[in-house]
Coordinates of C-alpha atoms and ligand atoms in Angstrom, one line a residue:
M2 CA -52.7 -25.3 -36.8
N3 CA -50.4 -24.2 -34.1
L4 CA -50.9 -21.5 -31.8
P5 CA -50.0 -17.6 -32.5
L6 CA -46.6 -16.9 -30.8
I7 CA -46.5 -13.5 -32.3
E8 CA -49.3 -11.2 -32.8
L9 CA -49.3 -7.7 -33.9
R10 CA -52.6 -5.8 -34.1
E11 CA -52.3 -2.4 -35.9
V12 CA -49.2 -1.2 -34.7
S13 CA -47.6 1.9 -35.4
R14 CA -44.5 3.8 -34.5
R15 CA -43.3 7.1 -35.6
Y16 CA -39.9 8.7 -34.3
D17 CA -40.1 12.5 -33.6
D18 CA -41.8 14.6 -36.4
G19 CA -40.7 11.9 -39.3
P20 CA -42.9 10.0 -41.3
P21 CA -44.4 6.7 -39.6
A22 CA -41.5 4.0 -39.3
L23 CA -44.3 1.5 -38.9
S24 CA -47.8 2.2 -39.9
D25 CA -50.9 -0.1 -38.8
A26 CA -49.0 -3.3 -39.0
S27 CA -50.7 -6.5 -38.2
L28 CA -49.0 -9.6 -38.3
T29 CA -49.5 -13.3 -36.8
V30 CA -46.8 -15.8 -36.5
R31 CA -47.5 -19.1 -35.4
S32 CA -45.4 -21.5 -33.1
G33 CA -42.9 -23.3 -35.6
E34 CA -42.9 -20.8 -38.5
A35 CA -40.0 -19.4 -40.2
V36 CA -40.5 -16.1 -41.3
A37 CA -38.3 -13.5 -43.4
I38 CA -39.0 -9.8 -43.0
L39 CA -37.8 -8.1 -46.5
G40 CA -37.6 -4.5 -47.5
P41 CA -35.3 -1.7 -48.6
S42 CA -33.1 0.1 -46.0
G43 CA -35.1 2.6 -43.9
S44 CA -38.5 0.8 -44.4
G45 CA -39.3 -0.3 -41.0
K46 CA -37.8 -3.8 -40.6
S47 CA -35.7 -3.1 -37.5
T48 CA -38.5 -1.2 -35.8
L49 CA -40.8 -4.0 -36.4
L50 CA -38.1 -6.5 -34.8
N51 CA -37.6 -4.0 -31.7
L52 CA -40.9 -4.0 -31.1
I53 CA -41.1 -7.9 -31.1
A54 CA -38.1 -7.8 -28.7
G55 CA -39.5 -5.5 -26.3
L56 CA -36.9 -2.9 -26.9
D57 CA -39.1 -0.2 -28.1
R58 CA -42.9 0.6 -27.8
P59 CA -45.8 1.0 -30.2
D60 CA -47.5 4.5 -30.2
T61 CA -50.5 2.6 -30.8
G62 CA -51.8 -0.7 -31.3
T63 CA -50.8 -4.1 -29.2
V64 CA -47.7 -6.6 -29.3
T65 CA -48.2 -9.9 -27.6
V66 CA -45.7 -12.6 -27.7
D67 CA -45.8 -15.8 -26.2
G68 CA -49.0 -14.6 -24.2
V69 CA -47.0 -11.7 -23.1
R70 CA -48.2 -8.2 -23.8
V71 CA -45.0 -7.0 -24.7
D72 CA -46.2 -3.1 -25.5
R73 CA -47.3 -2.7 -21.8
L74 CA -43.8 -4.0 -20.2
G75 CA -41.8 -1.9 -18.0
E76 CA -38.0 -1.8 -18.2
A77 CA -37.5 -4.8 -15.9
G78 CA -40.4 -6.8 -17.3
S79 CA -39.0 -6.1 -20.7
A80 CA -35.3 -7.4 -19.9
R81 CA -36.7 -10.4 -18.1
Y82 CA -39.1 -11.2 -21.0
R83 CA -36.2 -10.9 -23.5
R84 CA -34.0 -13.2 -21.3
S85 CA -36.8 -15.9 -21.1
R86 CA -38.5 -15.8 -24.4
I87 CA -36.3 -14.4 -27.0
G88 CA -33.0 -15.5 -28.5
M89 CA -31.2 -12.5 -30.8
V90 CA -28.7 -13.0 -33.5
F91 CA -27.3 -9.7 -35.0
Q92 CA -25.3 -8.9 -38.0
F93 CA -22.1 -8.1 -36.1
F94 CA -22.4 -11.2 -33.6
N95 CA -22.2 -8.8 -30.5
L96 CA -20.0 -11.3 -28.6
L97 CA -17.7 -10.3 -25.9
D98 CA -14.1 -10.7 -26.8
D99 CA -12.5 -10.5 -23.5
L100 CA -14.9 -13.9 -22.6
T101 CA -14.0 -17.3 -24.0
V102 CA -16.5 -18.8 -26.4
T103 CA -18.2 -21.0 -23.3
D104 CA -18.6 -18.1 -21.3
N105 CA -20.2 -16.0 -24.0
V106 CA -22.8 -18.9 -24.5
V107 CA -23.4 -19.3 -20.9
L108 CA -23.9 -15.5 -20.1
P109 CA -27.8 -15.5 -20.7
A110 CA -28.2 -18.6 -18.5
Q111 CA -26.3 -17.0 -15.8
L112 CA -28.6 -13.8 -16.1
A113 CA -31.4 -16.1 -15.9
G114 CA -30.2 -17.7 -12.7
M115 CA -29.7 -21.0 -14.0
A116 CA -27.4 -23.1 -12.0
R117 CA -23.6 -23.1 -12.8
G118 CA -23.2 -27.1 -13.6
E119 CA -26.6 -27.1 -15.6
A120 CA -25.4 -24.0 -17.6
A121 CA -22.2 -25.6 -18.5
R122 CA -23.9 -28.7 -19.7
R123 CA -26.4 -27.1 -21.7
A124 CA -23.5 -24.9 -23.4
T125 CA -21.3 -27.9 -24.2
E126 CA -24.3 -29.5 -25.6
L127 CA -25.1 -26.4 -27.8
L128 CA -21.5 -26.1 -28.9
E129 CA -21.4 -29.9 -29.9
S130 CA -24.6 -29.6 -31.9
L131 CA -23.5 -26.5 -33.8
G132 CA -20.0 -28.0 -34.4
I133 CA -17.9 -25.5 -32.7
D134 CA -16.9 -27.3 -29.3
R135 CA -13.6 -27.6 -30.5
H136 CA -13.2 -23.5 -29.9
A137 CA -14.9 -23.6 -26.5
R138 CA -12.0 -22.1 -24.9
A139 CA -11.1 -19.6 -27.5
R140 CA -11.9 -16.0 -27.6
P141 CA -14.5 -15.3 -30.4
G142 CA -12.2 -12.8 -32.1
R143 CA -9.8 -15.5 -33.1
L144 CA -12.9 -17.4 -34.7
S145 CA -14.0 -16.9 -38.6
G146 CA -17.0 -14.8 -39.3
G147 CA -19.2 -18.1 -39.6
E148 CA -18.0 -19.6 -36.6
R149 CA -18.8 -16.5 -34.5
Q150 CA -22.2 -16.5 -35.8
R151 CA -22.7 -20.1 -34.7
V152 CA -21.4 -18.7 -31.3
A153 CA -23.9 -16.2 -31.3
V154 CA -26.5 -18.6 -32.2
A155 CA -25.7 -21.0 -29.4
R156 CA -25.7 -18.2 -27.1
A157 CA -29.2 -17.1 -28.3
L158 CA -30.5 -20.8 -27.6
M159 CA -28.9 -21.0 -24.3
N160 CA -32.5 -20.4 -22.5
R161 CA -34.4 -22.4 -24.9
P162 CA -36.4 -19.5 -26.1
P163 CA -39.6 -19.8 -28.0
L164 CA -38.7 -17.3 -30.5
L165 CA -35.5 -16.6 -32.3
L166 CA -34.8 -13.2 -33.9
A167 CA -32.1 -12.5 -36.3
D168 CA -31.3 -9.2 -37.7
E169 CA -29.4 -9.6 -41.0
P170 CA -27.3 -12.8 -39.7
T171 CA -25.6 -13.2 -43.0
G172 CA -25.0 -9.4 -43.7
A173 CA -21.3 -9.6 -42.5
L174 CA -20.6 -13.0 -43.8
D175 CA -18.8 -14.5 -47.3
T176 CA -21.3 -16.5 -49.2
A177 CA -19.9 -20.0 -48.2
A178 CA -20.3 -18.9 -44.4
G179 CA -23.6 -17.3 -45.3
R180 CA -25.1 -20.4 -46.8
D181 CA -23.9 -22.3 -43.7
V182 CA -25.5 -20.1 -41.1
S183 CA -28.6 -20.2 -43.3
R184 CA -28.6 -24.0 -43.2
L185 CA -28.4 -24.1 -39.6
L186 CA -31.3 -21.7 -39.1
A187 CA -33.1 -24.2 -41.6
E188 CA -32.3 -27.0 -39.3
L189 CA -33.3 -25.3 -36.2
N190 CA -36.7 -24.4 -37.6
A191 CA -37.1 -28.2 -38.8
E192 CA -36.7 -29.2 -35.0
G193 CA -39.4 -26.8 -34.5
Q194 CA -37.7 -23.3 -33.4
T195 CA -39.7 -20.2 -34.6
I196 CA -37.7 -17.9 -36.1
V197 CA -38.1 -14.3 -37.6
V198 CA -35.4 -13.0 -39.7
V199 CA -34.8 -9.5 -41.3
T200 CA -32.7 -9.6 -44.2
H201 CA -31.7 -8.3 -47.5
D202 CA -30.6 -11.6 -48.4
L203 CA -33.2 -13.2 -51.0
A204 CA -31.3 -16.6 -50.7
L205 CA -31.3 -16.6 -47.0
A206 CA -35.1 -16.1 -46.9
R207 CA -35.6 -18.7 -49.7
S208 CA -33.5 -21.3 -47.9
C209 CA -34.4 -20.9 -44.5
T210 CA -37.8 -19.7 -44.2
H211 CA -41.3 -20.5 -45.8
R212 CA -43.1 -17.3 -45.5
T213 CA -41.8 -13.8 -46.5
V214 CA -43.5 -10.6 -45.3
R215 CA -42.5 -7.7 -47.3
I216 CA -42.2 -3.9 -45.8
A217 CA -42.0 -0.7 -47.9
D218 CA -42.4 2.7 -46.0
G219 CA -43.5 1.4 -43.0
R220 CA -46.2 -0.8 -44.3
I221 CA -46.6 -4.5 -44.7
I222 CA -47.3 -4.9 -48.5
E223 CA -47.0 -8.7 -49.0
D224 CA -47.1 -11.7 -47.0
V225 CA -46.4 -14.8 -49.1
R226 CA -46.1 -18.4 -48.0
S227 CA -44.2 -21.3 -50.0
H228 CA -44.0 -24.8 -49.0
T229 CA -41.9 -25.8 -46.3
A230 CA -38.8 -28.4 -47.1
A231 CA -40.8 -31.0 -45.1
E232 CA -44.1 -30.4 -47.4
E233 CA -41.7 -30.3 -50.5
S234 CA -40.3 -33.5 -50.0
V235 CA -44.0 -35.3 -49.9
R236 CA -44.9 -33.5 -52.9
Ligands
LIG318 P1 -34.9 -0.6 -41.6 O1 -34.7 -1.6 -40.6 O2 -36.0 -1.3 -42.7 O3 -33.6 -0.2 -42.4 P2 -35.6 1.1 -39.6 O4 -36.8 0.5 -38.9 O5 -34.5 1.4 -38.9 O6 -35.7 0.4 -41.0 O7 -36.2 2.5 -39.9 C1 -37.6 3.0 -40.4 C2 -37.6 4.5 -40.3 O8 -37.4 5.2 -39.0 C3 -36.5 5.4 -40.9 O9 -36.9 6.6 -41.4 C4 -35.5 5.6 -39.7 O10 -34.7 6.9 -40.2 C5 -36.6 5.7 -38.8 N1 -35.7 5.6 -37.5 C6 -35.6 4.3 -36.9 N2 -35.0 4.5 -35.7 C7 -35.2 5.7 -35.5 C8 -34.8 6.5 -34.0 N3 -34.2 5.7 -33.0 N4 -34.9 7.8 -34.3 C9 -35.4 8.5 -35.2 N5 -35.8 7.7 -36.4 C10 -35.4 6.4 -36.5

């Protein structure tokens, strides 16, 4: 069994006087897993993702990712943690439209202090492997939604993070482009990338993850594993 990459222990988070956004949540994700977090709107999925990404802190409980006690990080430590250990993909891509595709992809490496030549080589390699190298000099706004999400995935992978977090990555895409992005995530996971994806999209959850965690009213109510594609092929 691989080592735990994410370890949440009895995590609770509540905003102001509202009901708990997350209540006593415990979750272990091992290196190499692909996990979908499912649940209705307002159930606590983003809260969970933000706690893992160090964008928010729990009121009680601990969050450990790749050996780092994320719940104890200060602002600078948390930014450094995200740069080196987390790649994030969002529903609306969050690309900078006054930069070229390559410059968007290179940005995390620049912030992490990677040498310019090395960063450029890595960006080229990623754009090629994701099939979007022909758009390297374009502005993201000229690309289709599916292509933009590939650019966002390339940017997320730039610093070789042990963990890729995706928040509704197919939410703004048509069915075909959504399927394409979901295939890409499945391929990355088959190469060993650990992925946690928050989604409403059951097809996405089925096709690119092998474990689904359901949340309702801030509580983890179900945690089910299915067979990985590799296991299916030998059955
Ligand atoms: P989901 O991602 O499943 O839609 P969220 O984690 O965004 O759910 O929200 C869980 C609950 O916490 C909701 O009731 C939401 O209104 C509340 N909440 C989330 N973020 C904030 C915030 N920054 N301030 C106040 N309440 C919040």
